[in-house]
Amino acid sequence: MVYQTTDVQYVIANNNLWASPLDQQLRTTLVANLSQQLPGWVVSSQPLGSEQDTLNVAVNGFHGRYDGRVIVSGEWLLKHQGQLIKRPFNIVLRQEQDGYDAMVKTLAQAWSQEAAAIASELNRLP
């Protein structure tokens, strides 16, 4: 976990207690959210074959900031019927309360919001 203390400085948290690595939690949550929001789609974190659509998500920012906001940013790339669709994302949300717990909840809210945005885009595909 990283916390932005000024416009140019970041601090890495040393004593966070996660149930599993953050990348694994983000992947699991994304798969669960997309599965729920994309009825009729098979969503898996494992490749299902070369003929299937493939979504790759790169998270570049996932942290709290000194001004009480959280940042979730990155980009996703979808291979769909031979085409590549690439979209950046940058979500900035204000924490409702101070503290680490509020930051984690707001980060989860932002990640869920991005999952909904991805699902919305995928639902518009032919």
Backbone as a printed PyTorch tensor [residue, N CA C, xyz], in Angstrom:
tensor([[[  0.8520,  -1.1630,   0.0000],
         [  0.0000,   0.0000,   0.0000],
         [  0.8980,   1.2250,   0.0000]],

        [[  0.5260,   2.2070,  -0.7960],
         [  1.2910,   3.4450,  -0.9220],
         [  0.3950,   4.6080,  -0.5410]],

        [[  1.0040,   5.6070,   0.0730],
         [  0.2800,   6.8190,   0.4490],
         [  1.0570,   8.0090,  -0.0870]],

        [[  0.3710,   8.8860,  -0.8280],
         [  1.0030,  10.0790,  -1.3740],
         [  0.9460,  11.1800,  -0.3260]],

        [[  2.1100,  11.6420,   0.1310],
         [  2.1640,  12.6270,   1.2160],
         [  2.2170,  14.0650,   0.7190]],

        [[  2.7180,  14.2870,  -0.4880],
         [  2.7410,  15.6120,  -1.1210],
         [  2.5620,  15.4050,  -2.6190]],

        [[  2.6670,  16.4860,  -3.3680],
         [  2.5460,  16.3660,  -4.8190],
         [  3.6010,  15.4510,  -5.4250]],

        [[  4.7490,  15.3180,  -4.7510],
         [  5.8600,  14.5740,  -5.3410],
         [  6.4190,  13.4560,  -4.4630]],

        [[  5.8850,  13.2570,  -3.2690],
         [  6.4290,  12.2390,  -2.3710],
         [  5.3990,  11.1560,  -2.0610]],

        [[  5.9170,   9.9220,  -1.9930],
         [  5.0960,   8.7610,  -1.6710],
         [  5.7570,   7.9940,  -0.5360]],

        [[  4.9440,   7.3620,   0.3030],
         [  5.4380,   6.5260,   1.3900],
         [  4.8390,   5.1370,   1.2120]],

        [[  5.6660,   4.1220,   1.3450],
         [  5.1970,   2.7390,   1.2400],
         [  4.8840,   2.2350,   2.6390]],

        [[  3.6660,   1.7280,   2.8180],
         [  3.2650,   1.1920,   4.1240],
         [  4.0150,  -0.1070,   4.3880]],

        [[  4.5670,  -0.2220,   5.5790],
         [  5.3370,  -1.4140,   5.9360],
         [  4.5390,  -2.4300,   6.7350]],

        [[  3.5060,  -2.0110,   7.4180],
         [  2.8150,  -2.8950,   8.3560],
         [  1.3740,  -3.1850,   7.9620]],

        [[  1.0880,  -3.2030,   6.6470],
         [ -0.2860,  -3.5220,   6.2690],
         [ -0.5140,  -5.0260,   6.3880]],

        [[ -1.7120,  -5.3990,   6.7290],
         [ -2.0610,  -6.8100,   6.9250],
         [ -3.1390,  -7.1950,   5.9150]],

        [[ -2.7230,  -7.7470,   4.8020],
         [ -3.6490,  -8.1630,   3.7640],
         [ -3.8540,  -9.6740,   3.8670]],

        [[ -5.0500, -10.1050,   3.5330],
         [ -5.3460, -11.5370,   3.5430],
         [ -4.5810, -12.2550,   2.4320]],

        [[ -4.3370, -11.5550,   1.3300],
         [ -3.5860, -12.1010,   0.2000],
         [ -2.9420, -10.9290,  -0.5330]],

        [[ -2.0350, -11.2000,  -1.4600],
         [ -1.3980, -10.1000,  -2.1830],
         [ -2.4290,  -9.2060,  -2.8840]],

        [[ -2.1310,  -7.9240,  -2.9430],
         [ -3.0780,  -6.9530,  -3.4890],
         [ -3.4700,  -7.2780,  -4.9190]],

        [[ -2.5160,  -7.6670,  -5.7660],
         [ -2.8600,  -7.9640,  -7.1550],
         [ -3.8450,  -9.1250,  -7.2480]],

        [[ -3.6940, -10.0990,  -6.3740],
         [ -4.6260, -11.2350,  -6.3470],
         [ -6.0160, -10.7800,  -5.9060]],

        [[ -6.0890,  -9.9140,  -4.9110],
         [ -7.3830,  -9.4080,  -4.4560],
         [ -8.0670,  -8.5830,  -5.5400]],

        [[ -7.3030,  -7.7430,  -6.2340],
         [ -7.8840,  -6.9310,  -7.3080],
         [ -8.4120,  -7.8220,  -8.4240]],

        [[ -7.6490,  -8.8410,  -8.8090],
         [ -8.0720,  -9.7610,  -9.8620],
         [ -9.3410, -10.5120,  -9.4520]],

        [[ -9.3590, -11.0480,  -8.2390],
         [-10.5160, -11.8070,  -7.7550],
         [-11.7650, -10.9340,  -7.7070]],

        [[-11.6120,  -9.7230,  -7.2120],
         [-12.7460,  -8.8030,  -7.1250],
         [-13.2400,  -8.4130,  -8.5100]],

        [[-12.3090,  -8.1540,  -9.4350],
         [-12.6980,  -7.7900, -10.7970],
         [-13.4590,  -8.9300, -11.4660]],

        [[-12.9670, -10.1570, -11.3320],
         [-13.6540, -11.3140, -11.9230],
         [-15.0550, -11.4590, -11.3330]],

        [[-15.1880, -11.3120, -10.0240],
         [-16.5020, -11.4300,  -9.3790],
         [-17.4530, -10.3350,  -9.8550]],

        [[-16.9620,  -9.0960,  -9.9130],
         [-17.8160,  -7.9850, -10.3480],
         [-18.2250,  -8.1280, -11.8080]],

        [[-17.2750,  -8.4800, -12.6710],
         [-17.6110,  -8.6430, -14.0870],
         [-18.5570,  -9.8190, -14.2930]],

        [[-18.3660, -10.8990, -13.5630],
         [-19.2730, -12.0530, -13.6710],
         [-20.6980, -11.6590, -13.3220]],

        [[-20.8410, -10.8450, -12.2930],
         [-22.1660, -10.4000, -11.8660],
         [-22.7870,  -9.4290, -12.8690]],

        [[-21.9780,  -8.5690, -13.4580],
         [-22.4960,  -7.5130, -14.3210],
         [-22.5620,  -7.8940, -15.7980]],

        [[-22.0560,  -9.0730, -16.1370],
         [-22.0690,  -9.5290, -17.5260],
         [-22.7580, -10.8870, -17.6340]],

        [[-24.0760, -10.9230, -17.4230],
         [-24.7800, -12.2020, -17.5430],
         [-24.6180, -12.7520, -18.9620]],

        [[-24.4070, -14.0430, -19.0480],
         [-24.2060, -14.6640, -20.3500],
         [-22.7470, -14.7390, -20.7620]],

        [[-21.8760, -14.0520, -20.0550],
         [-20.4400, -14.1150, -20.3240],
         [-19.8070, -15.0870, -19.3290]],

        [[-18.7690, -15.7740, -19.7600],
         [-17.9610, -16.5820, -18.8540],
         [-16.7220, -15.7590, -18.5350]],

        [[-16.5930, -15.3550, -17.2860],
         [-15.4650, -14.5250, -16.8560],
         [-14.5640, -15.3800, -15.9770]],

        [[-13.2940, -15.4460, -16.3510],
         [-12.3390, -16.2730, -15.6190],
         [-10.9890, -15.5710, -15.5760]],

        [[-10.2460, -15.8290, -14.5260],
         [ -8.8930, -15.2740, -14.4530],
         [ -7.8840, -16.1710, -15.1690]],

        [[ -8.3440, -17.3180, -15.6470],
         [ -7.4830, -18.2590, -16.3720],
         [ -7.8750, -18.2650, -17.8460]],

        [[ -6.9060, -18.3910, -18.7600],
         [ -7.2320, -18.4710, -20.1900],
         [ -8.1260, -19.6750, -20.4710]],

        [[ -9.1330, -19.4520, -21.3050],
         [-10.0720, -20.5260, -21.6270],
         [ -9.8870, -21.0500, -23.0430]],

        [[ -9.0070, -20.4390, -23.8080],
         [ -8.7590, -20.8640, -25.1790],
         [ -8.4070, -19.6780, -26.0460]],

        [[ -7.8850, -19.9570, -27.2280],
         [ -7.4280, -18.8810, -28.1080],
         [ -8.5730, -18.1630, -28.8080]],

        [[ -9.7470, -18.7620, -28.8550],
         [-10.8880, -18.1560, -29.5400],
         [-11.6730, -17.1910, -28.6490]],

        [[-11.3230, -17.1310, -27.3920],
         [-12.0810, -16.3180, -26.4410],
         [-11.5820, -14.8730, -26.4220]],

        [[-12.4710, -13.9620, -26.0230],
         [-12.0550, -12.5870, -25.7730],
         [-11.0970, -12.5880, -24.5860]],

        [[-10.1480, -11.6680, -24.5940],
         [ -9.1710, -11.5710, -23.5150],
         [ -9.1010, -10.1360, -23.0200]],

        [[ -9.2170,  -9.9640, -21.7110],
         [ -9.1250,  -8.6500, -21.0840],
         [ -7.8850,  -8.6200, -20.2010]],

        [[ -7.0160,  -7.6610, -20.4390],
         [ -5.8430,  -7.4420, -19.5930],
         [ -5.9770,  -6.0740, -18.9450]],

        [[ -5.7960,  -6.0290, -17.6420],
         [ -5.9060,  -4.7740, -16.8990],
         [ -4.5750,  -4.5020, -16.2100]],

        [[ -4.0440,  -3.3100, -16.4350],
         [ -2.8090,  -2.8730, -15.7730],
         [ -3.1600,  -1.7260, -14.8320]],

        [[ -2.8890,  -1.9080, -13.5570],
         [ -3.1560,  -0.8730, -12.5520],
         [ -1.8430,  -0.1560, -12.2670]],

        [[ -1.8200,   1.1500, -12.5410],
         [ -0.6140,   1.9570, -12.3240],
         [ -0.6700,   2.7260, -11.0130]],

        [[ -1.8630,   3.0620, -10.5800],
         [ -2.0290,   3.8100,  -9.3360],
         [ -3.1420,   3.2050,  -8.5060]],

        [[ -2.8580,   2.9670,  -7.2380],
         [ -3.8570,   2.4260,  -6.3140],
         [ -3.4030,   2.8640,  -4.9330]],

        [[ -3.7580,   4.1080,  -4.5770],
         [ -3.2130,   4.6670,  -3.3400],
         [ -4.0690,   5.8110,  -2.8050]],

        [[ -3.8380,   6.1190,  -1.5380],
         [ -4.4370,   7.2810,  -0.9120],
         [ -3.5360,   8.4840,  -1.0860]],

        [[ -4.1220,   9.6630,  -0.8450],
         [ -3.3740,  10.8930,  -1.0380],
         [ -3.5420,  11.8050,   0.1600]],

        [[ -2.6270,  12.7100,   0.3390],
         [ -2.5820,  13.6370,   1.4700],
         [ -3.8230,  14.5100,   1.5990]],

        [[ -4.5560,  14.7250,   0.5140],
         [ -5.7230,  15.6070,   0.5430],
         [ -7.0300,  14.8540,   0.7860]],

        [[ -6.9400,  13.5880,   1.2190],
         [ -8.1370,  12.8140,   1.5300],
         [ -8.7930,  12.1670,   0.3240]],

        [[ -8.0860,  12.0910,  -0.7670],
         [ -8.6110,  11.4420,  -1.9640],
         [ -7.8400,  10.1440,  -2.2150]],

        [[ -8.4750,   9.2470,  -2.9540],
         [ -7.8010,   8.0240,  -3.3850],
         [ -7.7200,   8.0320,  -4.9050]],

        [[ -6.7100,   7.3580,  -5.4110],
         [ -6.4610,   7.2880,  -6.8460],
         [ -6.4500,   5.8240,  -7.2670]],

        [[ -7.2090,   5.5100,  -8.3050],
         [ -7.1330,   4.2090,  -8.9600],
         [ -6.9860,   4.5090, -10.4490]],

        [[ -5.8390,   4.1420, -11.0110],
         [ -5.5920,   4.4780, -12.4130],
         [ -4.8730,   3.3380, -13.1130]],

        [[ -4.9620,   3.3590, -14.4200],
         [ -4.3070,   2.3580, -15.2430],
         [ -4.9370,   2.3180, -16.6120]],

        [[ -4.9070,   1.1410, -17.2160],
         [ -5.5420,   0.9670, -18.5180],
         [ -5.9300,  -0.4950, -18.6910]],

        [[ -6.9000,  -0.7070, -19.5630],
         [ -7.2500,  -2.0760, -19.8910],
         [ -7.2190,  -2.2560, -21.3970]],

        [[ -6.9570,  -3.4940, -21.8020],
         [ -6.8420,  -3.8480, -23.2080],
         [ -7.6880,  -5.0960, -23.4450]],

        [[ -8.6150,  -4.9820, -24.3800],
         [ -9.5040,  -6.0960, -24.7050],
         [ -9.2240,  -6.5720, -26.1200]],

        [[ -9.0140,  -7.8770, -26.2620],
         [ -8.9540,  -8.4880, -27.5860],
         [-10.3260,  -9.0940, -27.8360]],

        [[-11.0440,  -8.5370, -28.8190],
         [-12.4200,  -8.9540, -29.1010],
         [-12.5710,  -9.1460, -30.6020]],

        [[-12.8390, -10.3670, -31.0100],
         [-13.0500, -10.7110, -32.4140],
         [-11.9350, -10.1590, -33.3030]],

        [[-10.6980, -10.3370, -32.8710],
         [ -9.5540,  -9.9030, -33.6510],
         [ -9.2010,  -8.4330, -33.5270]],

        [[-10.0180,  -7.6620, -32.8430],
         [ -9.7480,  -6.2350, -32.6500],
         [ -9.1760,  -6.0000, -31.2620]],

        [[ -8.3720,  -4.9550, -31.1330],
         [ -7.8570,  -4.5370, -29.8350],
         [ -8.5260,  -3.2300, -29.4340]],

        [[ -9.0690,  -3.2140, -28.2330],
         [ -9.6980,  -2.0180, -27.6730],
         [ -8.9270,  -1.6680, -26.4150]],

        [[ -8.4130,  -0.4490, -26.3610],
         [ -7.5960,  -0.0170, -25.2290],
         [ -8.2310,   1.2200, -24.6040]],

        [[ -8.3760,   1.2000, -23.2750],
         [ -8.9820,   2.3290, -22.5700],
         [ -8.1950,   2.6420, -21.3010]],

        [[ -7.8460,   3.8980, -21.1160],
         [ -7.2430,   4.3040, -19.8450],
         [ -8.3320,   4.5460, -18.8050]],

        [[ -7.9780,   4.4880, -17.5400],
         [ -8.9050,   4.8940, -16.4860],
         [ -8.1390,   5.6470, -15.4110]],

        [[ -8.8240,   6.5920, -14.8150],
         [ -8.2450,   7.3970, -13.7400],
         [ -9.3970,   7.8460, -12.8460]],

        [[ -9.5610,   7.1690, -11.7340],
         [-10.6540,   7.4720, -10.8090],
         [-10.0710,   8.1490,  -9.5830]],

        [[-10.6510,   9.2750,  -9.2190],
         [-10.2530,  10.0140,  -8.0220],
         [-11.5090,  10.1790,  -7.1710]],

        [[-11.5010,   9.6070,  -5.9740],
         [-12.6440,   9.7140,  -5.0610],
         [-12.1920,  10.3140,  -3.7410]],

        [[-13.0820,  11.0660,  -3.1350],
         [-12.8020,  11.6440,  -1.8210],
         [-13.2500,  10.6650,  -0.7410]],

        [[-12.3750,  10.4650,   0.2520],
         [-12.7380,   9.6420,   1.4060],
         [-13.8110,  10.3630,   2.2110]],

        [[-14.7740,   9.6100,   2.7270],
         [-15.8150,  10.2080,   3.5590],
         [-15.3270,  10.4670,   4.9740]],

        [[-14.3090,   9.7230,   5.4000],
         [-13.7330,   9.8900,   6.7370],
         [-12.2160,   9.8170,   6.6320]],

        [[-11.5460,  10.2410,   7.6970],
         [-10.0940,  10.1250,   7.7640],
         [ -9.7090,   8.7050,   8.1650]],

        [[ -8.4810,   8.3410,   7.8830],
         [ -7.9480,   7.0880,   8.3900],
         [ -7.7540,   6.0190,   7.3400]],

        [[ -6.9880,   5.0310,   7.7520],
         [ -6.6120,   3.9200,   6.8820],
         [ -7.8270,   3.1020,   6.4430]],

        [[ -8.7170,   2.7760,   7.3780],
         [ -9.8930,   1.9690,   7.0330],
         [-10.7470,   2.6630,   5.9840]],

        [[-10.9430,   3.9690,   6.1480],
         [-11.7340,   4.7340,   5.1820],
         [-11.0450,   4.7600,   3.8190]],

        [[ -9.7180,   4.8500,   3.8310],
         [ -8.9740,   4.8390,   2.5730],
         [ -9.1660,   3.5060,   1.8480]],

        [[ -9.0500,   2.4040,   2.5810],
         [ -9.2140,   1.0800,   1.9700],
         [-10.6300,   0.9170,   1.4110]],

        [[-11.6390,   1.3580,   2.1460],
         [-13.0280,   1.2650,   1.6650],
         [-13.2380,   2.1030,   0.4150]],

        [[-12.6370,   3.2850,   0.3680],
         [-12.7950,   4.1590,  -0.7870],
         [-12.0470,   3.5970,  -1.9920]],

        [[-10.8830,   2.9970,  -1.7710],
         [-10.1730,   2.3270,  -2.8600],
         [-11.0170,   1.1800,  -3.4240]],

        [[-11.6560,   0.4090,  -2.5480],
         [-12.5260,  -0.6850,  -2.9940],
         [-13.7000,  -0.1450,  -3.8040]],

        [[-14.2550,   0.9740,  -3.3700],
         [-15.3630,   1.6070,  -4.0960],
         [-14.9000,   2.0430,  -5.4890]],

        [[-13.7170,   2.6350,  -5.5800],
         [-13.1870,   3.0770,  -6.8680],
         [-12.9420,   1.8850,  -7.7930]],

        [[-12.4130,   0.7920,  -7.2520],
         [-12.1530,  -0.4070,  -8.0560],
         [-13.4630,  -1.0040,  -8.5610]],

        [[-14.4710,  -1.0190,  -7.7180],
         [-15.7890,  -1.5030,  -8.1170],
         [-16.3850,  -0.6110,  -9.2110]],

        [[-16.1600,   0.6810,  -9.0820],
         [-16.6380,   1.6370, -10.0840],
         [-15.9680,   1.3710, -11.4360]],

        [[-14.6810,   1.0790, -11.4210],
         [-13.9890,   0.7770, -12.6810],
         [-14.4910,  -0.5320, -13.2760]],

        [[-14.7510,  -1.5310, -12.4510],
         [-15.3150,  -2.7910, -12.9480],
         [-16.6500,  -2.5370, -13.6400]],

        [[-17.4760,  -1.6800, -13.0600],
         [-18.7690,  -1.3390, -13.6660],
         [-18.5700,  -0.6270, -15.0010]],

        [[-17.5700,   0.2410, -15.0830],
         [-17.2890,   0.9520, -16.3350],
         [-16.8280,  -0.0210, -17.4220]],

        [[-15.9830,  -0.9770, -17.0460],
         [-15.5310,  -1.9890, -18.0050],
         [-16.7260,  -2.8210, -18.4710]],

        [[-17.5540,  -3.2700, -17.5440],
         [-18.7280,  -4.0810, -17.8930],
         [-19.6600,  -3.3190, -18.8220]],

        [[-19.8580,  -2.0490, -18.5610],
         [-20.7170,  -1.2250, -19.4120],
         [-20.1800,  -1.1720, -20.8360]],

        [[-18.8800,  -0.9950, -20.9560],
         [-18.2560,  -0.9540, -22.2880],
         [-18.3780,  -2.3120, -22.9830]],

        [[-18.1660,  -3.3920, -22.2500],
         [-18.2530,  -4.7270, -22.8450],
         [-19.6820,  -5.0660, -23.2610]],

        [[-20.6600,  -4.5830, -22.5100],
         [-22.0600,  -4.8280, -22.8620],
         [-22.4600,  -4.1540, -24.1680]],

        [[-21.7190,  -3.1380, -24.5910],
         [-22.0270,  -2.4390, -25.8420],
         [-21.3850,  -3.0980, -27.0620]],

        [[-20.5600,  -4.1020, -26.8440],
         [-19.8830,  -4.7590, -27.9660],
         [-20.8720,  -5.5560, -28.8090]],

        [[-20.5790,  -5.6520, -30.1080],
         [-21.4560,  -6.4590, -30.9850],
         [-21.3060,  -7.9420, -30.7210]]])
